[in-house]
PDB file of C-alpha atoms and ligand atoms in Angstrom:
ATOM      1  CA  MET A   1      72.084 119.026  82.857  1.00  0.00           C
ATOM      2  CA  SER A   2      75.108 121.593  82.491  1.00  0.00           C
ATOM      3  CA  LYS A   3      78.456 120.140  81.366  1.00  0.00           C
ATOM      4  CA  HIS A   4      81.333 120.061  84.030  1.00  0.00           C
ATOM      5  CA  PRO A   5      83.518 122.963  83.312  1.00  0.00           C
ATOM      6  CA  ASP A   6      86.597 122.225  81.421  1.00  0.00           C
ATOM      7  CA  ARG A   7      88.842 124.591  83.593  1.00  0.00           C
ATOM      8  CA  ALA A   8      90.818 125.358  80.581  1.00  0.00           C
ATOM      9  CA  ALA A   9      91.654 128.746  82.084  1.00  0.00           C
ATOM     10  CA  TRP A  10      92.874 127.175  84.928  1.00  0.00           C
ATOM     11  CA  PHE A  11      95.024 124.488  83.466  1.00  0.00           C
ATOM     12  CA  GLU A  12      96.346 126.357  80.667  1.00  0.00           C
ATOM     13  CA  GLY A  13      96.914 129.697  82.137  1.00  0.00           C
ATOM     14  CA  GLY A  14      97.575 133.044  79.863  1.00  0.00           C
ATOM     15  CA  ASP A  15      94.760 133.864  77.734  1.00  0.00           C
ATOM     16  CA  ALA A  16      93.165 130.571  77.678  1.00  0.00           C
ATOM     17  CA  LYS A  17      89.528 130.548  77.816  1.00  0.00           C
ATOM     18  CA  CYS A  18      87.236 128.065  79.324  1.00  0.00           C
ATOM     19  CA  ASP A  19      84.646 126.478  76.418  1.00  0.00           C
ATOM     20  CA  VAL A  20      82.374 125.421  79.279  1.00  0.00           C
ATOM     21  CA  SER A  21      81.321 128.045  82.001  1.00  0.00           C
ATOM     22  CA  PRO A  22      80.530 126.803  85.546  1.00  0.00           C
ATOM     23  CA  SER A  23      76.774 127.167  86.116  1.00  0.00           C
ATOM     24  CA  PRO A  24      76.069 128.044  89.877  1.00  0.00           C
ATOM     25  CA  ARG A  25      72.950 127.010  91.608  1.00  0.00           C
ATOM     26  CA  GLY A  26      71.689 129.956  93.892  1.00  0.00           C
ATOM     27  CA  HIS A  27      74.562 131.913  95.706  1.00  0.00           C
ATOM     28  CA  VAL A  28      77.898 132.124  94.014  1.00  0.00           C
ATOM     29  CA  TYR A  29      80.528 130.381  96.456  1.00  0.00           C
ATOM     30  CA  ARG A  30      83.974 131.330  96.739  1.00  0.00           C
ATOM     31  CA  LEU A  31      85.527 128.930  98.972  1.00  0.00           C
ATOM     32  CA  VAL A  32      89.182 127.655 100.373  1.00  0.00           C
ATOM     33  CA  LEU A  33      89.422 123.940 101.202  1.00  0.00           C
ATOM     34  CA  LEU A  34      92.019 123.335 104.045  1.00  0.00           C
ATOM     35  CA  GLY A  35      93.153 120.243 105.569  1.00  0.00           C
ATOM     36  CA  PRO A  36      95.920 117.809 105.795  1.00  0.00           C
ATOM     37  CA  PRO A  37      97.028 115.586 102.535  1.00  0.00           C
ATOM     38  CA  GLY A  38      94.512 112.348 102.105  1.00  0.00           C
ATOM     39  CA  VAL A  39      91.785 114.041 104.453  1.00  0.00           C
ATOM     40  CA  GLY A  40      89.793 113.845 101.051  1.00  0.00           C
ATOM     41  CA  LYS A  41      89.717 117.500 100.063  1.00  0.00           C
ATOM     42  CA  GLY A  42      89.991 116.635  96.309  1.00  0.00           C
ATOM     43  CA  THR A  43      87.259 114.129  96.588  1.00  0.00           C
ATOM     44  CA  GLN A  44      85.104 116.831  98.570  1.00  0.00           C
ATOM     45  CA  ALA A  45      86.161 119.484  95.926  1.00  0.00           C
ATOM     46  CA  GLU A  46      84.399 117.306  92.992  1.00  0.00           C
ATOM     47  CA  LEU A  47      81.405 116.711  94.960  1.00  0.00           C
ATOM     48  CA  LEU A  48      81.054 120.334  96.207  1.00  0.00           C
ATOM     49  CA  CYS A  49      81.296 121.750  92.777  1.00  0.00           C
ATOM     50  CA  LYS A  50      78.764 119.355  91.246  1.00  0.00           C
ATOM     51  CA  ALA A  51      76.420 120.318  94.439  1.00  0.00           C
ATOM     52  CA  LEU A  52      77.126 124.096  93.995  1.00  0.00           C
ATOM     53  CA  GLY A  53      77.859 124.382  90.451  1.00  0.00           C
ATOM     54  CA  THR A  54      81.217 126.009  90.873  1.00  0.00           C
ATOM     55  CA  CYS A  55      84.959 125.462  89.553  1.00  0.00           C
ATOM     56  CA  HIS A  56      87.534 123.452  91.249  1.00  0.00           C
ATOM     57  CA  LEU A  57      90.656 125.243  91.071  1.00  0.00           C
ATOM     58  CA  SER A  58      93.560 122.955  92.608  1.00  0.00           C
ATOM     59  CA  THR A  59      97.215 124.025  92.164  1.00  0.00           C
ATOM     60  CA  GLY A  60      98.328 120.304  92.755  1.00  0.00           C
ATOM     61  CA  ASP A  61      96.144 119.514  89.585  1.00  0.00           C
ATOM     62  CA  VAL A  62      98.093 122.225  87.528  1.00  0.00           C
ATOM     63  CA  PHE A  63     101.506 120.740  88.753  1.00  0.00           C
ATOM     64  CA  ARG A  64     100.474 117.035  87.637  1.00  0.00           C
ATOM     65  CA  ALA A  65      99.233 118.322  84.351  1.00  0.00           C
ATOM     66  CA  ALA A  66     103.014 120.171  83.798  1.00  0.00           C
ATOM     67  CA  GLN A  67     104.409 116.615  84.818  1.00  0.00           C
ATOM     68  CA  CYS A  68     102.813 115.270  81.559  1.00  0.00           C
ATOM     69  CA  GLN A  69     104.354 118.031  79.186  1.00  0.00           C
ATOM     70  CA  THR A  70     107.939 118.075  78.318  1.00  0.00           C
ATOM     71  CA  ASP A  71     110.219 121.428  77.894  1.00  0.00           C
ATOM     72  CA  HIS A  72     109.954 122.557  81.651  1.00  0.00           C
ATOM     73  CA  SER A  73     111.783 125.822  82.626  1.00  0.00           C
ATOM     74  CA  PRO A  74     114.324 125.422  85.282  1.00  0.00           C
ATOM     75  CA  ALA A  75     111.884 126.695  88.016  1.00  0.00           C
ATOM     76  CA  LEU A  76     109.100 124.440  86.952  1.00  0.00           C
ATOM     77  CA  LYS A  77     111.733 121.561  86.757  1.00  0.00           C
ATOM     78  CA  ALA A  78     112.740 122.283  90.418  1.00  0.00           C
ATOM     79  CA  ALA A  79     109.066 122.597  91.476  1.00  0.00           C
ATOM     80  CA  LEU A  80     108.114 119.166  89.990  1.00  0.00           C
ATOM     81  CA  GLU A  81     111.079 117.745  91.864  1.00  0.00           C
ATOM     82  CA  ALA A  82     109.827 119.120  95.106  1.00  0.00           C
ATOM     83  CA  MET A  83     106.737 117.779  94.442  1.00  0.00           C
ATOM     84  CA  ARG A  84     107.958 114.203  93.771  1.00  0.00           C
ATOM     85  CA  ARG A  85     109.475 114.407  97.125  1.00  0.00           C
ATOM     86  CA  GLY A  86     106.508 115.265  98.897  1.00  0.00           C
ATOM     87  CA  GLU A  87     108.132 118.937  99.639  1.00  0.00           C
ATOM     88  CA  LEU A  88     106.239 122.009  98.892  1.00  0.00           C
ATOM     89  CA  VAL A  89     106.763 124.196  95.689  1.00  0.00           C
ATOM     90  CA  SER A  90     108.501 127.682  96.370  1.00  0.00           C
ATOM     91  CA  ASP A  91     105.728 130.292  97.332  1.00  0.00           C
ATOM     92  CA  ASP A  92     107.266 132.479  94.599  1.00  0.00           C
ATOM     93  CA  LEU A  93     106.478 129.733  91.965  1.00  0.00           C
ATOM     94  CA  VAL A  94     103.153 128.898  93.282  1.00  0.00           C
ATOM     95  CA  VAL A  95     101.982 132.515  93.700  1.00  0.00           C
ATOM     96  CA  SER A  96     102.868 133.345  90.072  1.00  0.00           C
ATOM     97  CA  MET A  97     101.473 130.710  88.840  1.00  0.00           C
ATOM     98  CA  VAL A  98      97.946 131.490  90.411  1.00  0.00           C
ATOM     99  CA  SER A  99      98.526 135.318  89.757  1.00  0.00           C
ATOM    100  CA  GLU A 100      98.778 134.233  86.096  1.00  0.00           C
ATOM    101  CA  ARG A 101      95.265 132.643  86.463  1.00  0.00           C
ATOM    102  CA  SER A 102      93.823 135.159  88.781  1.00  0.00           C
ATOM    103  CA  GLY A 103      90.860 135.836  86.468  1.00  0.00           C
ATOM    104  CA  CYS A 104      89.573 132.345  87.734  1.00  0.00           C
ATOM    105  CA  LEU A 105      88.938 134.062  90.872  1.00  0.00           C
ATOM    106  CA  SER A 106      86.331 136.359  89.327  1.00  0.00           C
ATOM    107  CA  CYS A 107      84.812 133.913  87.339  1.00  0.00           C
ATOM    108  CA  SER A 108      80.911 134.046  87.261  1.00  0.00           C
ATOM    109  CA  GLY A 109      80.671 130.700  88.654  1.00  0.00           C
ATOM    110  CA  GLY A 110      82.807 131.250  91.770  1.00  0.00           C
ATOM    111  CA  PHE A 111      85.528 128.717  92.836  1.00  0.00           C
ATOM    112  CA  LEU A 112      86.625 126.389  95.119  1.00  0.00           C
ATOM    113  CA  LEU A 113      90.442 126.611  95.943  1.00  0.00           C
ATOM    114  CA  ASP A 114      92.139 123.280  96.834  1.00  0.00           C
ATOM    115  CA  GLY A 115      95.620 123.054  97.824  1.00  0.00           C
ATOM    116  CA  PHE A 116      96.178 126.759  97.732  1.00  0.00           C
ATOM    117  CA  PRO A 117      97.006 128.754  99.874  1.00  0.00           C
ATOM    118  CA  ARG A 118      99.345 126.457 101.869  1.00  0.00           C
ATOM    119  CA  THR A 119     101.634 128.918 103.674  1.00  0.00           C
ATOM    120  CA  ALA A 120     101.300 132.328 105.264  1.00  0.00           C
ATOM    121  CA  ALA A 121     102.950 133.889 102.479  1.00  0.00           C
ATOM    122  CA  GLN A 122     100.541 132.441  99.934  1.00  0.00           C
ATOM    123  CA  ALA A 123      97.416 133.351 102.213  1.00  0.00           C
ATOM    124  CA  GLU A 124      98.688 136.964 101.771  1.00  0.00           C
ATOM    125  CA  ALA A 125      98.820 136.915  98.444  1.00  0.00           C
ATOM    126  CA  LEU A 126      95.578 135.250  97.889  1.00  0.00           C
ATOM    127  CA  ASN A 127      94.137 138.333  99.652  1.00  0.00           C
ATOM    128  CA  GLU A 128      95.799 140.813  97.558  1.00  0.00           C
ATOM    129  CA  LEU A 129      94.609 138.647  94.171  1.00  0.00           C
ATOM    130  CA  LEU A 130      90.918 138.710  95.613  1.00  0.00           C
ATOM    131  CA  GLU A 131      91.078 142.361  96.153  1.00  0.00           C
ATOM    132  CA  GLN A 132      92.455 143.054  92.948  1.00  0.00           C
ATOM    133  CA  GLN A 133      89.798 141.161  91.481  1.00  0.00           C
ATOM    134  CA  GLY A 134      86.922 142.878  93.528  1.00  0.00           C
ATOM    135  CA  VAL A 135      85.627 139.595  95.073  1.00  0.00           C
ATOM    136  CA  GLY A 136      86.047 137.944  98.836  1.00  0.00           C
ATOM    137  CA  LEU A 137      85.934 134.661 100.404  1.00  0.00           C
ATOM    138  CA  ASP A 138      82.822 133.109 101.705  1.00  0.00           C
ATOM    139  CA  ALA A 139      84.407 130.676 104.050  1.00  0.00           C
ATOM    140  CA  VAL A 140      87.438 128.375 104.694  1.00  0.00           C
ATOM    141  CA  LEU A 141      86.273 124.880 104.825  1.00  0.00           C
ATOM    142  CA  SER A 142      88.728 123.124 107.200  1.00  0.00           C
ATOM    143  CA  TYR A 143      88.544 119.363 107.163  1.00  0.00           C
ATOM    144  CA  GLU A 144      90.043 117.529 110.322  1.00  0.00           C
ATOM    145  CA  LEU A 145      90.859 113.989 110.815  1.00  0.00           C
ATOM    146  CA  PRO A 146      92.863 111.819 113.259  1.00  0.00           C
ATOM    147  CA  LEU A 147      96.369 111.029 111.911  1.00  0.00           C
ATOM    148  CA  SER A 148      95.917 107.291 111.810  1.00  0.00           C
ATOM    149  CA  GLU A 149      92.875 107.578 109.339  1.00  0.00           C
ATOM    150  CA  ILE A 150      94.890 110.035 107.121  1.00  0.00           C
ATOM    151  CA  VAL A 151      97.780 107.483 106.681  1.00  0.00           C
ATOM    152  CA  ASP A 152      95.220 104.689 105.611  1.00  0.00           C
ATOM    153  CA  ARG A 153      93.597 106.947 103.248  1.00  0.00           C
ATOM    154  CA  LEU A 154      96.785 108.216 101.714  1.00  0.00           C
ATOM    155  CA  SER A 155      98.217 104.596 101.173  1.00  0.00           C
ATOM    156  CA  GLY A 156      94.922 103.453  99.643  1.00  0.00           C
ATOM    157  CA  ARG A 157      94.144 106.422  97.387  1.00  0.00           C
ATOM    158  CA  ARG A 158      94.093 105.684  93.650  1.00  0.00           C
ATOM    159  CA  THR A 159      93.771 108.559  90.811  1.00  0.00           C
ATOM    160  CA  CYS A 160      92.708 108.273  87.397  1.00  0.00           C
ATOM    161  CA  SER A 161      95.570 108.758  84.948  1.00  0.00           C
ATOM    162  CA  LYS A 162      93.229 110.547  82.680  1.00  0.00           C
ATOM    163  CA  CYS A 163      90.511 112.350  84.388  1.00  0.00           C
ATOM    164  CA  LYS A 164      91.770 112.547  87.767  1.00  0.00           C
ATOM    165  CA  ALA A 165      88.886 111.017  89.637  1.00  0.00           C
ATOM    166  CA  VAL A 166      89.686 109.772  92.995  1.00  0.00           C
ATOM    167  CA  PHE A 167      89.197 106.469  94.350  1.00  0.00           C
ATOM    168  CA  HIS A 168      90.243 104.402  97.469  1.00  0.00           C
ATOM    169  CA  VAL A 169      90.911 100.602  97.482  1.00  0.00           C
ATOM    170  CA  THR A 170      88.625  99.890 100.337  1.00  0.00           C
ATOM    171  CA  ALA A 171      86.523 103.047 101.109  1.00  0.00           C
ATOM    172  CA  ARG A 172      85.711 104.144  97.537  1.00  0.00           C
ATOM    173  CA  PRO A 173      86.561 101.022  95.637  1.00  0.00           C
ATOM    174  CA  PRO A 174      86.131 101.179  91.399  1.00  0.00           C
ATOM    175  CA  GLN A 175      83.590  98.504  90.038  1.00  0.00           C
ATOM    176  CA  LYS A 176      86.492  97.017  88.231  1.00  0.00           C
ATOM    177  CA  GLU A 177      89.932  97.026  89.976  1.00  0.00           C
ATOM    178  CA  GLU A 178      92.423  99.612  88.747  1.00  0.00           C
ATOM    179  CA  VAL A 179      90.117 101.010  86.037  1.00  0.00           C
ATOM    180  CA  CYS A 180      88.185 104.285  86.256  1.00  0.00           C
ATOM    181  CA  ASP A 181      84.341 104.221  86.845  1.00  0.00           C
ATOM    182  CA  LEU A 182      83.962 107.530  84.936  1.00  0.00           C
ATOM    183  CA  CYS A 183      86.037 107.333  81.806  1.00  0.00           C
ATOM    184  CA  GLY A 184      87.716 103.766  81.767  1.00  0.00           C
ATOM    185  CA  GLY A 185      90.932 105.242  82.362  1.00  0.00           C
ATOM    186  CA  GLN A 186      93.769 103.238  84.393  1.00  0.00           C
ATOM    187  CA  LEU A 187      93.865 104.038  88.217  1.00  0.00           C
ATOM    188  CA  ILE A 188      97.436 104.924  89.549  1.00  0.00           C
ATOM    189  CA  GLN A 189      98.860 105.553  92.936  1.00  0.00           C
ATOM    190  CA  ARG A 190     100.378 108.877  92.943  1.00  0.00           C
ATOM    191  CA  GLU A 191     104.224 109.145  93.118  1.00  0.00           C
ATOM    192  CA  ASP A 192     103.793 111.493  96.230  1.00  0.00           C
ATOM    193  CA  ASP A 193     101.032 109.141  97.928  1.00  0.00           C
ATOM    194  CA  ARG A 194     103.868 106.584  98.466  1.00  0.00           C
ATOM    195  CA  PRO A 195     105.017 106.367 102.092  1.00  0.00           C
ATOM    196  CA  GLU A 196     108.289 108.055 101.683  1.00  0.00           C
ATOM    197  CA  SER A 197     106.747 111.209 100.231  1.00  0.00           C
ATOM    198  CA  SER A 198     103.454 111.020 102.443  1.00  0.00           C
ATOM    199  CA  ARG A 199     105.759 111.469 105.390  1.00  0.00           C
ATOM    200  CA  VAL A 200     107.533 114.436 104.091  1.00  0.00           C
ATOM    201  CA  ARG A 201     104.022 116.117 102.839  1.00  0.00           C
ATOM    202  CA  MET A 202     102.620 115.581 106.431  1.00  0.00           C
ATOM    203  CA  GLN A 203     105.701 117.388 107.803  1.00  0.00           C
ATOM    204  CA  ALA A 204     105.187 120.156 105.600  1.00  0.00           C
ATOM    205  CA  TYR A 205     101.546 120.442 106.486  1.00  0.00           C
ATOM    206  CA  GLU A 206     102.065 120.576 110.146  1.00  0.00           C
ATOM    207  CA  GLU A 207     104.826 123.389 109.668  1.00  0.00           C
ATOM    208  CA  SER A 208     103.458 125.486 106.964  1.00  0.00           C
ATOM    209  CA  THR A 209      99.763 124.814 106.336  1.00  0.00           C
ATOM    210  CA  LYS A 210      98.343 123.895 109.848  1.00  0.00           C
ATOM    211  CA  PRO A 211      99.152 127.504 111.092  1.00  0.00           C
ATOM    212  CA  LEU A 212      96.807 128.659 108.256  1.00  0.00           C
ATOM    213  CA  ALA A 213      93.648 127.313 110.250  1.00  0.00           C
ATOM    214  CA  ASP A 214      94.599 129.767 113.228  1.00  0.00           C
ATOM    215  CA  TYR A 215      95.130 132.706 110.822  1.00  0.00           C
ATOM    216  CA  TYR A 216      91.575 132.146 109.049  1.00  0.00           C
ATOM    217  CA  GLN A 217      90.038 131.735 112.465  1.00  0.00           C
ATOM    218  CA  LYS A 218      90.826 135.221 113.383  1.00  0.00           C
ATOM    219  CA  THR A 219      89.672 136.316 110.363  1.00  0.00           C
ATOM    220  CA  GLY A 220      86.294 134.636 111.118  1.00  0.00           C
ATOM    221  CA  LEU A 221      86.066 132.560 107.756  1.00  0.00           C
ATOM    222  CA  LEU A 222      87.141 129.229 109.349  1.00  0.00           C
ATOM    223  CA  VAL A 223      84.623 126.519 109.493  1.00  0.00           C
ATOM    224  CA  PRO A 224      85.814 123.226 110.732  1.00  0.00           C
ATOM    225  CA  ILE A 225      84.196 120.068 109.464  1.00  0.00           C
ATOM    226  CA  ARG A 226      84.712 116.489 110.487  1.00  0.00           C
ATOM    227  CA  ALA A 227      86.005 114.409 107.963  1.00  0.00           C
ATOM    228  CA  GLU A 228      85.275 110.963 109.492  1.00  0.00           C
ATOM    229  CA  GLY A 229      82.890 108.656 107.413  1.00  0.00           C
ATOM    230  CA  SER A 230      82.007 108.482 103.689  1.00  0.00           C
ATOM    231  CA  PRO A 231      82.537 110.977 101.241  1.00  0.00           C
ATOM    232  CA  GLU A 232      78.610 111.312 100.788  1.00  0.00           C
ATOM    233  CA  THR A 233      78.240 111.886 104.685  1.00  0.00           C
ATOM    234  CA  ILE A 234      81.219 114.545 104.605  1.00  0.00           C
ATOM    235  CA  LEU A 235      79.653 116.255 101.774  1.00  0.00           C
ATOM    236  CA  GLU A 236      76.423 116.523 103.738  1.00  0.00           C
ATOM    237  CA  ARG A 237      78.385 118.219 106.567  1.00  0.00           C
ATOM    238  CA  SER A 238      79.726 120.566 104.423  1.00  0.00           C
ATOM    239  CA  ARG A 239      76.522 121.596 102.936  1.00  0.00           C
ATOM    240  CA  ASP A 240      74.935 121.791 106.485  1.00  0.00           C
ATOM    241  CA  ALA A 241      77.993 124.444 107.445  1.00  0.00           C
ATOM    242  CA  LEU A 242      77.384 126.382 104.242  1.00  0.00           C
ATOM    243  CA  LEU A 243      73.754 126.511 105.050  1.00  0.00           C
ATOM    244  CA  ALA A 244      74.190 127.494 108.734  1.00  0.00           C
ATOM    245  CA  LEU A 245      76.527 130.461 107.234  1.00  0.00           C
ATOM    246  CA  ALA A 246      73.619 131.430 104.840  1.00  0.00           C
ATOM    247  CA  VAL A 247      71.112 131.046 107.872  1.00  0.00           C
ATOM    248  CA  SER A 248      73.406 133.073 110.022  1.00  0.00           C
ATOM    249  CA  SER A 249      73.706 135.763 107.052  1.00  0.00           C
ATOM    250  CA  LYS A 250      77.445 135.637 106.855  1.00  0.00           C
ATOM    251  CA  ILE A 251      77.148 134.598 103.455  1.00  0.00           C
TER     252      ILE A 251
HETATM  253  P1  LIG B   1      98.053 118.476  96.292  1.00  0.00           P
HETATM  254  O1  LIG B   1      97.409 118.046  95.105  1.00  0.00           O
HETATM  255  O2  LIG B   1      97.320 119.557  96.492  1.00  0.00           O
HETATM  256  O3  LIG B   1      98.112 117.555  97.392  1.00  0.00           O
HETATM  257  O4  LIG B   1      99.383 118.842  95.882  1.00  0.00           O
HETATM  258  C1  LIG B   1     100.450 117.997  95.389  1.00  0.00           C
HETATM  259  C2  LIG B   1     101.887 118.595  95.482  1.00  0.00           C
HETATM  260  O5  LIG B   1     101.740 119.812  94.790  1.00  0.00           O
HETATM  261  C3  LIG B   1     102.235 119.207  96.902  1.00  0.00           C
HETATM  262  O6  LIG B   1     102.702 118.150  97.985  1.00  0.00           O
HETATM  263  C4  LIG B   1     103.278 120.260  96.603  1.00  0.00           C
HETATM  264  O7  LIG B   1     104.416 119.419  96.295  1.00  0.00           O
HETATM  265  C5  LIG B   1     102.649 120.686  95.472  1.00  0.00           C
HETATM  266  N1  LIG B   1     101.800 122.068  95.706  1.00  0.00           N
HETATM  267  C6  LIG B   1     100.352 121.858  95.321  1.00  0.00           C
HETATM  268  N2  LIG B   1      99.935 123.321  95.594  1.00  0.00           N
HETATM  269  C7  LIG B   1     100.944 123.595  96.351  1.00  0.00           C
HETATM  270  C8  LIG B   1     100.917 124.950  97.039  1.00  0.00           C
HETATM  271  N3  LIG B   1      99.881 125.864  97.210  1.00  0.00           N
HETATM  272  N4  LIG B   1     102.137 125.260  97.424  1.00  0.00           N
HETATM  273  C9  LIG B   1     103.234 124.802  97.578  1.00  0.00           C
HETATM  274  N5  LIG B   1     103.323 123.490  96.824  1.00  0.00           N
HETATM  275  C10 LIG B   1     102.230 123.064  96.365  1.00  0.00           C
END
């Protein structure tokens, strides 16, 4: 069995190289996952990456990794404070962070972008970066869920402090309370999943990210997916949607 890619190039940026490359199964997928906070994008990204043999590129993961380091530049310090409040980090900083890692976009394993783009300006920047790297998107999977379920998912979500695996206190409970099934790390509630920050994140989503669905609809890349049910059910729907694209020769 192939090892899970270590994503060093994504986490460290600059000249960092991954020790383990993703091993694509069949078509090399280049996808964006879109959807409100708590809809389960991170979980789907993990499951889809295993199924497709591609790499999970989450901008939120890069910021959370930076939180654990010291010696932040003033720009990064401001970004992490915005993140704690549930606000979006500035387009300039996010785009320069992704630009620094743009080699990941032409990785031979493909990619699943999770949490980027989040604004129209970021979507334009992504188009330019993809063009520079000589690759294009296959699809934008847009996960959709009623607001009441989103609130429940955010408040019950728990994340492993070590390997970042995602659980839910009722929908996907760990075998042992507060302990990660995968690595034994401690499960925590993300600072920005607390109710006060969640409200701000939902507002940022409604104002800045939701309009991206229209943007990608116009380009013909948008694939809406119902995000109700278990992670496995939603994965099945995602795979069916990708299969339908392949059958219709869109990819
Ligand atoms: P996520 O894990 O994708 O929900 O991201 C967590 C937090 O990181 C967000 O609430 C933002 O504060 C910040 N963040 C991550 N990606 C972006 C982005 N593309 N644009 C702006 N802020 C972002």
